[in-house]
PDB file of C-alpha atoms in Angstrom:
ATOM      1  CA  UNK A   1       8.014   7.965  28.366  1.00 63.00           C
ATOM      2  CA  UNK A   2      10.724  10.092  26.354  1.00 61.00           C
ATOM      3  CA  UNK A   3      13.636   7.903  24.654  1.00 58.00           C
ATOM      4  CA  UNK A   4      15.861   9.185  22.487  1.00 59.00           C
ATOM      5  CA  UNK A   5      16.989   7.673  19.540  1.00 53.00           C
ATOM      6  CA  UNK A   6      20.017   5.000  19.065  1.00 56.00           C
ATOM      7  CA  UNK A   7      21.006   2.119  16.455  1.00 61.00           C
ATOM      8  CA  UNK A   8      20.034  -0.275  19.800  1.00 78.00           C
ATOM      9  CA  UNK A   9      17.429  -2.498  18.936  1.00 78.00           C
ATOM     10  CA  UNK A  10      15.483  -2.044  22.116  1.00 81.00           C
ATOM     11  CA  UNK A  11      14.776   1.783  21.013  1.00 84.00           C
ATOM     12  CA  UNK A  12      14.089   0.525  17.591  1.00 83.00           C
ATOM     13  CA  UNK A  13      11.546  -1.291  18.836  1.00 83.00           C
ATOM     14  CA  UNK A  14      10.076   1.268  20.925  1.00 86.00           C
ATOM     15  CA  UNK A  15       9.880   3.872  18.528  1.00 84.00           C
ATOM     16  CA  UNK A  16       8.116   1.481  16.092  1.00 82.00           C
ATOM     17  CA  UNK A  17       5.549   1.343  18.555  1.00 85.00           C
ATOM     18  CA  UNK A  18       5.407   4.787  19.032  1.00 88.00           C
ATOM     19  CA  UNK A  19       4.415   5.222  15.312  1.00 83.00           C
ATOM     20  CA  UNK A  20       2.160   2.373  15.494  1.00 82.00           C
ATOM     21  CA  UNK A  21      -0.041   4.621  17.482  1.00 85.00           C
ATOM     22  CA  UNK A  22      -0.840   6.469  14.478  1.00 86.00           C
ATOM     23  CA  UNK A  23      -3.646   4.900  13.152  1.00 89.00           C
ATOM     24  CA  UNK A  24      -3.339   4.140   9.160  1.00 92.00           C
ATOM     25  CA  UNK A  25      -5.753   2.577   6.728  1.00 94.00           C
ATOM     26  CA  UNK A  26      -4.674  -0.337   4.735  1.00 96.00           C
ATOM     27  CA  UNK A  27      -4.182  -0.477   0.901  1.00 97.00           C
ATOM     28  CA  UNK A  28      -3.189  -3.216  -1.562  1.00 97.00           C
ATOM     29  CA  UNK A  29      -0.635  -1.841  -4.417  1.00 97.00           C
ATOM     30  CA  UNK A  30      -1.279  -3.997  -7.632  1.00 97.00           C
ATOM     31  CA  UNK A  31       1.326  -4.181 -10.610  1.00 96.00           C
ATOM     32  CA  UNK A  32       2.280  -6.608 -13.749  1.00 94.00           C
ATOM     33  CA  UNK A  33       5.578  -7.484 -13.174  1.00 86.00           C
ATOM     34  CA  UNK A  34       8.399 -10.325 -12.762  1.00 80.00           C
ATOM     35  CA  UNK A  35       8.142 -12.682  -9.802  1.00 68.00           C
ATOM     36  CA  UNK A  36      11.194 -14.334  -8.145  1.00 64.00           C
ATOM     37  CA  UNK A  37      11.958 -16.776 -11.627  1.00 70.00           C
ATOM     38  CA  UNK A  38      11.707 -13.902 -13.671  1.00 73.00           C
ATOM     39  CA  UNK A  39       8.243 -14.586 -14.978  1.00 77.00           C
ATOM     40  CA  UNK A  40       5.658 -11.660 -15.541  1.00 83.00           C
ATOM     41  CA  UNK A  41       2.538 -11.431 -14.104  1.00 88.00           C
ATOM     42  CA  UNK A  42       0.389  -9.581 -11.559  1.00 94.00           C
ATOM     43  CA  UNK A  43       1.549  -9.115  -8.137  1.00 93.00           C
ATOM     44  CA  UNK A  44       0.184  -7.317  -5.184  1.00 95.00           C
ATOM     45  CA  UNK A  45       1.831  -5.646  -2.015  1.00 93.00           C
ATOM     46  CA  UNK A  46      -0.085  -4.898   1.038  1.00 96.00           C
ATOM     47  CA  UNK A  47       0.702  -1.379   2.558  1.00 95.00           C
ATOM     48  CA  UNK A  48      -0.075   0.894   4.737  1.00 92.00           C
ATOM     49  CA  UNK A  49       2.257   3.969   4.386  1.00 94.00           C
ATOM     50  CA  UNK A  50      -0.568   5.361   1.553  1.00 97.00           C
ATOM     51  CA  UNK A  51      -0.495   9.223   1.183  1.00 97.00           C
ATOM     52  CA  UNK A  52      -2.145  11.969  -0.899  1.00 97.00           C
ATOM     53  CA  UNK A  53       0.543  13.912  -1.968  1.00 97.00           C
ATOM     54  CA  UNK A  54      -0.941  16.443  -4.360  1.00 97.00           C
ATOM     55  CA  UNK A  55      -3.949  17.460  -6.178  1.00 97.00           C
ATOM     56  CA  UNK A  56      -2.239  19.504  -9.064  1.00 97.00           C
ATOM     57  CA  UNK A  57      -1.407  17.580 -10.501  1.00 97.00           C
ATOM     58  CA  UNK A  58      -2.791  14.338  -8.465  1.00 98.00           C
ATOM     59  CA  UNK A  59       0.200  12.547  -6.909  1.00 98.00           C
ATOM     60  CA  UNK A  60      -0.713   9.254  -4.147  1.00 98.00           C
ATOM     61  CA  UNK A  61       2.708   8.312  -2.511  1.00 98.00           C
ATOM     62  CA  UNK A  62       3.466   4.709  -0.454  1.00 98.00           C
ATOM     63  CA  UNK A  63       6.714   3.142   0.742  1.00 97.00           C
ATOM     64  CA  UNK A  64       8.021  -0.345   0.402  1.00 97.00           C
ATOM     65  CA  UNK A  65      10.820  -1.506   2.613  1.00 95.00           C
ATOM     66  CA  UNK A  66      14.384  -1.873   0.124  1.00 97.00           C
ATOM     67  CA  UNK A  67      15.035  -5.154   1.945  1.00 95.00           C
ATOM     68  CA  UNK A  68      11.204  -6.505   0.140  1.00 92.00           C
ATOM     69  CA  UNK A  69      12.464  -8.877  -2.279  1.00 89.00           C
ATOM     70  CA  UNK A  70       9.587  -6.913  -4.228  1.00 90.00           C
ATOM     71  CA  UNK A  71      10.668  -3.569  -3.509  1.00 94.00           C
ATOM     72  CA  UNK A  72      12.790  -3.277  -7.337  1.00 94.00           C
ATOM     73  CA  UNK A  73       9.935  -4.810  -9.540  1.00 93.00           C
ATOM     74  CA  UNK A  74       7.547  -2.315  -7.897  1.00 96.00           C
ATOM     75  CA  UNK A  75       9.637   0.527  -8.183  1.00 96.00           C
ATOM     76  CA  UNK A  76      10.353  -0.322 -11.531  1.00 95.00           C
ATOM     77  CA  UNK A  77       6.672  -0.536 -12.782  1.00 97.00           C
ATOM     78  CA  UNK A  78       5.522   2.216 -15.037  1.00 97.00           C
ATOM     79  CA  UNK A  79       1.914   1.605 -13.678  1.00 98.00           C
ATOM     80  CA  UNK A  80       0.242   0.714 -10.944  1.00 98.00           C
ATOM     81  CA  UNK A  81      -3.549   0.304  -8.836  1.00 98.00           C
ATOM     82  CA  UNK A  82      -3.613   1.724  -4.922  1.00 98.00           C
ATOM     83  CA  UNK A  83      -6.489  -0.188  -3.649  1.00 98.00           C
ATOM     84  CA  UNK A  84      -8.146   1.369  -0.278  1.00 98.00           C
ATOM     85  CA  UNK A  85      -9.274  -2.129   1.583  1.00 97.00           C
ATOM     86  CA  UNK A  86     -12.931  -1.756   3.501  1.00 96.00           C
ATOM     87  CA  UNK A  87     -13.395  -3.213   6.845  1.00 95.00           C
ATOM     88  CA  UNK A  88     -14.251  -6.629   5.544  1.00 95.00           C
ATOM     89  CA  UNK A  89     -11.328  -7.266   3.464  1.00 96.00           C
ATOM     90  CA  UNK A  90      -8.631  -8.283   6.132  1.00 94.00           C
ATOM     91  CA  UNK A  91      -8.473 -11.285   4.147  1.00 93.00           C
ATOM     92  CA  UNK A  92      -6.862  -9.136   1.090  1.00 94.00           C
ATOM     93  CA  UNK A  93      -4.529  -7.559   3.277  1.00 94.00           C
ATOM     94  CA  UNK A  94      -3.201 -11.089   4.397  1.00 92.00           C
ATOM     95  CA  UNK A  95      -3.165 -12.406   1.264  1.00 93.00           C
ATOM     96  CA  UNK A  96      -0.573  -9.801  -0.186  1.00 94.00           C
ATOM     97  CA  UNK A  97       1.650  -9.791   2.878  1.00 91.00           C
ATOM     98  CA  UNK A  98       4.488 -12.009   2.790  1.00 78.00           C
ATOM     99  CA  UNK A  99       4.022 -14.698   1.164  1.00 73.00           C
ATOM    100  CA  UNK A 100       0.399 -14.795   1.266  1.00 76.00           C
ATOM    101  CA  UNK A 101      -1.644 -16.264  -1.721  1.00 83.00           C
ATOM    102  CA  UNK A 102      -1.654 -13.443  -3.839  1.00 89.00           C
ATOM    103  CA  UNK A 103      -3.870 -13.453  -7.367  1.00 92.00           C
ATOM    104  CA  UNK A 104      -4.632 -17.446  -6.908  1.00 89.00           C
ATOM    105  CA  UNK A 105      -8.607 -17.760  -7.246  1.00 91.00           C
ATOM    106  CA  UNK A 106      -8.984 -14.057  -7.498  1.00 92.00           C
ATOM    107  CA  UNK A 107     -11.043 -12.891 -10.961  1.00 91.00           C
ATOM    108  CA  UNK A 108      -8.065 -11.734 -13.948  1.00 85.00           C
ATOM    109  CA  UNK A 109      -9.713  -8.119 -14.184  1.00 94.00           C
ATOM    110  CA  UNK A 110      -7.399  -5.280 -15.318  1.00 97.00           C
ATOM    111  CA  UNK A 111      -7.287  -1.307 -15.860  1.00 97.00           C
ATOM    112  CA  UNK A 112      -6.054  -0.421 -19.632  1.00 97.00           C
ATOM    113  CA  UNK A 113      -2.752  -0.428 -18.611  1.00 97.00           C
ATOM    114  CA  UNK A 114      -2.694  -4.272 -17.709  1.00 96.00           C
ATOM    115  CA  UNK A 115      -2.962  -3.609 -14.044  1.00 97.00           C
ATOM    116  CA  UNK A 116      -4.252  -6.377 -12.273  1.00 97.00           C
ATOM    117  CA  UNK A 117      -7.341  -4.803  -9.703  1.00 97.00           C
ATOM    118  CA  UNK A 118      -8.966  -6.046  -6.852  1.00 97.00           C
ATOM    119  CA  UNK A 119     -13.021  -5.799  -6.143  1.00 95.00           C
ATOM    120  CA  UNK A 120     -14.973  -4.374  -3.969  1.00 95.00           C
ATOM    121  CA  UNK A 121     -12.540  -1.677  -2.362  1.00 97.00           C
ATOM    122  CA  UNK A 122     -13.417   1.327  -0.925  1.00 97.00           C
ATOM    123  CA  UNK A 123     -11.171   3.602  -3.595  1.00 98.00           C
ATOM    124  CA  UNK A 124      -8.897   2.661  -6.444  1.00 98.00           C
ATOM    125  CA  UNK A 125      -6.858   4.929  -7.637  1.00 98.00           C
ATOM    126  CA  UNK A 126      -5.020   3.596 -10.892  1.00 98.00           C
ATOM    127  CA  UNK A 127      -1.404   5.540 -11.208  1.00 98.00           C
ATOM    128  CA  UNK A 128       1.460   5.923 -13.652  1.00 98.00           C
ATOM    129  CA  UNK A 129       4.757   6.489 -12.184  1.00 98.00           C
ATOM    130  CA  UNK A 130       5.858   9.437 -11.331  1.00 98.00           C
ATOM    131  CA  UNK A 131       9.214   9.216  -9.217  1.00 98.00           C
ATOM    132  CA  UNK A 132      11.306   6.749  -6.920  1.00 98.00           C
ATOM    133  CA  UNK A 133      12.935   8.394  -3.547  1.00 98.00           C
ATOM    134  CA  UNK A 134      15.444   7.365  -1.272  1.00 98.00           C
ATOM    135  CA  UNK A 135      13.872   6.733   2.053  1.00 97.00           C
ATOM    136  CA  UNK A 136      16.162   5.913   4.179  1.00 96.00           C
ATOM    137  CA  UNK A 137      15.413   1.753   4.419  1.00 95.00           C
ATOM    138  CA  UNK A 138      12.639   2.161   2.445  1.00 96.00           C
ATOM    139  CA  UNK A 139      11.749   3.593  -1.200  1.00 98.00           C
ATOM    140  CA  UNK A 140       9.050   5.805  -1.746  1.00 98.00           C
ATOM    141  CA  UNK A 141       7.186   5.678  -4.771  1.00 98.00           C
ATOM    142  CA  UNK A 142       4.848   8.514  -6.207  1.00 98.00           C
ATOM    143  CA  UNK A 143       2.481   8.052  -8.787  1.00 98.00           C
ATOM    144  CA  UNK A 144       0.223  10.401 -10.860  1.00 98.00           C
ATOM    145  CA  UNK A 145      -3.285   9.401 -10.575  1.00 98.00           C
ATOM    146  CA  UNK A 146      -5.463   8.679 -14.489  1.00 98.00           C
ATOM    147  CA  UNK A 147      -8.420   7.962 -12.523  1.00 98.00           C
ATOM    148  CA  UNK A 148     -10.138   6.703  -9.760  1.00 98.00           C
ATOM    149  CA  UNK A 149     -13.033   5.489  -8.350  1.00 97.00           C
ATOM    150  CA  UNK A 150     -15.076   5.053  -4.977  1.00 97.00           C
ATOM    151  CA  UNK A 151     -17.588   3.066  -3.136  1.00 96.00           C
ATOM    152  CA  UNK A 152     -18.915   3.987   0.603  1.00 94.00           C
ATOM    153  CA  UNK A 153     -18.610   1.995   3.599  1.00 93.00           C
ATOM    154  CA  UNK A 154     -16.292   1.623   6.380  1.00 93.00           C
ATOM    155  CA  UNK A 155     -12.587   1.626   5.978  1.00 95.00           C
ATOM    156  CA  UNK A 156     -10.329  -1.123   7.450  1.00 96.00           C
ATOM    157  CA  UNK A 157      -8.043   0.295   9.751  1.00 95.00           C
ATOM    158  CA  UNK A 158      -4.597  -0.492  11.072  1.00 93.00           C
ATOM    159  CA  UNK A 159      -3.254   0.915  14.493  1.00 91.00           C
ATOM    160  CA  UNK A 160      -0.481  -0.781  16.914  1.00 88.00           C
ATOM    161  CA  UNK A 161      -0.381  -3.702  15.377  1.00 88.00           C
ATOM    162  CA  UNK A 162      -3.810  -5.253  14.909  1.00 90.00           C
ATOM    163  CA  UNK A 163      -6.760  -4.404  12.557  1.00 90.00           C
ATOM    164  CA  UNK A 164      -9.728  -2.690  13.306  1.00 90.00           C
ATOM    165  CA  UNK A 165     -12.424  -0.305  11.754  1.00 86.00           C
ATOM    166  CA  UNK A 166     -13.413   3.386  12.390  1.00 82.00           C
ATOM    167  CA  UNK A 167     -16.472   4.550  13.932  1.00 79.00           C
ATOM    168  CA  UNK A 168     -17.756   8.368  13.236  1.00 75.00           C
ATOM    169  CA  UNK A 169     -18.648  10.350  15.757  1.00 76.00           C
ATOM    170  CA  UNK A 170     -22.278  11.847  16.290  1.00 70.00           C
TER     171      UNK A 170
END
């Protein structure tokens, strides 16, 4: 079915399902910064509009939404952690969307920057900001990556709506 684009919510709708067919993995974006009362302190974002961008020099790129009461304190953060989330960690992923429990009961670890981190994720990638972009309704923020690390196993996957996981061929 061919539609063609219009402020009407109906095709809104419809072509956010037609991107939901692209499958994406799912990442939690970790930062120190001010909650809602102005106090500082690690929050966490759950997003799955991760990119590579570059490898010289290494730039990761994600978008959060400008309506995100979230969105300034993570575009104003001169660091922060991209977390790739394995299959098993749908829990993570819920817990950083909305208003999902966040940090409570999770272990206080953090990179040298003060970045809050998450275990047992399939890649971190811990980033210093690079630049902010106008995205139409969303921002997109690109960060230079001062190191990484990785783990093997199976990534958790998001596609039209629901999670899932991805299973190689041969």
């Amino acid at each position: 079915m061919t539609h063609s684009l219009s402020p009407d919510a109906q095709k809104a709708r419809a072509l956010r399902d037609a991107l939901g067919r692209f499958a994406t993995g799912v990442t939690v974006i970790t930062i120190t910064g001010p909650d809602a009362a102005g106090q500082v302190g690690p929050m966490g974002f759950t997003a799955n509009s991760f990119s590579a961008l570059s490898l010289a020099p290494p730039l990761v790129l994600w978008a959060v939404a400008k309506a995100s009461r979230r969105a300034a304190a993570f575009a104003a953060a001169p660091h922060f952690a991209v977390h790739v989330l394995a299959k098993a960690q749908g829990d993570l992923s819920a817990r950083f969307a909305g208003g999902g429990a966040g940090f409570a009961g999770l272990p206080a670890l953090r990179n040298p920057e003060g970045v809050p981190l998450l275990q047992g994720c399939l890649a971190r990638f811990d980033c210093a900001h690079h630049a902010c972009h106008d995205g139409g309704d969303h921002l997109i923020i690109v960060g230079q990556v001062l190191r990484f690390e990785q783990d093997s196993g199976a990534p958790l996957i998001f596609n039209q709506g629901v999670y899932g996981s991805f299973t190689p061929h041969g």
